[in-house]
Every structure is written in C-alpha cells, then in structure tokens.
Amino acid sequence: MAFYGYQHALIDLLAAKGVVTEREAVLLRGNLRALVPIAESRYCTEEVRKRFIERRLISGAK
C-alpha cells in the first residue's frame, strides 16, 4: 500500500505546484483507485487479488 500513498503524495505535490489542475488531480486519484493488480504471477494469485479488493472496499480506500 506504500505505492498508493506515494502516488497520492506525488499527485498532491503536483497540484500544489500548479503542474496539474485540481480537477486533473481528482481524475488522477480516481484512476489510481481503479488500479488493481492482475493475478498473473505466482505471488499475485486470484485469491490474493480478491483479498486486495476486499480490503480496499472495507477500508474505504481514499
């Protein structure tokens, strides 16, 4: 989940510096939320992918 925290911080920084507008920042955050790993490796199985989605739904991923 550190990846998502870093990405949110980067989007916030870009918005604060005026590199992207606030509207673009909202869209970027929405796209980031939509990212869910694809179950293609032996480490990220379909079961792991489903648990990841459940955790995000339960925690209300912001």
XYZ file of C-alpha atoms in Angstrom:
62
model
C 0.000 0.000 0.000
C 3.021 2.266 0.265
C 2.894 2.593 -3.511
C -0.539 4.211 -3.319
C 0.493 6.537 -0.500
C 3.477 7.713 -2.524
C 1.341 8.224 -5.615
C -1.214 10.283 -3.678
C 1.570 12.424 -2.215
C 3.008 12.959 -5.695
C -0.384 13.968 -7.102
C -0.897 16.376 -4.172
C 2.545 17.896 -4.756
C 1.915 18.356 -8.479
C -1.434 20.007 -7.749
C 0.098 22.308 -5.121
C 2.845 23.377 -7.544
C 0.279 24.040 -10.275
C 1.664 21.380 -12.612
C -1.797 19.825 -12.794
C -5.109 21.474 -12.005
C -7.176 20.340 -9.033
C -9.637 18.758 -11.446
C -6.834 16.786 -13.101
C -5.580 15.736 -9.656
C -9.028 14.384 -8.794
C -9.070 12.404 -12.037
C -5.577 11.041 -11.388
C -6.575 9.936 -7.881
C -9.655 8.227 -9.319
C -7.547 6.381 -11.854
C -5.127 5.349 -9.129
C -8.010 3.931 -7.070
C -9.127 1.893 -10.061
C -5.767 0.143 -10.297
C -5.978 -3.404 -9.059
C -3.150 -5.855 -9.618
C -3.771 -8.517 -12.234
C -3.438 -12.092 -10.992
C -0.714 -13.233 -13.365
C 2.213 -14.291 -11.217
C 2.729 -16.998 -8.652
C 2.777 -14.271 -5.980
C -0.353 -12.436 -7.053
C -2.917 -15.186 -7.447
C -6.622 -14.644 -7.992
C -7.155 -15.244 -4.260
C -4.639 -12.520 -3.366
C -6.263 -10.170 -5.874
C -9.713 -10.732 -4.313
C -8.361 -10.115 -0.797
C -6.758 -6.903 -2.028
C -10.076 -5.707 -3.469
C -11.966 -6.658 -0.284
C -9.510 -4.759 1.912
C -9.809 -1.683 -0.251
C -13.611 -1.831 -0.119
C -13.653 -2.382 3.635
C -11.156 0.378 4.374
C -12.976 2.758 2.021
C -9.745 3.414 0.091
C -9.453 7.163 -0.232
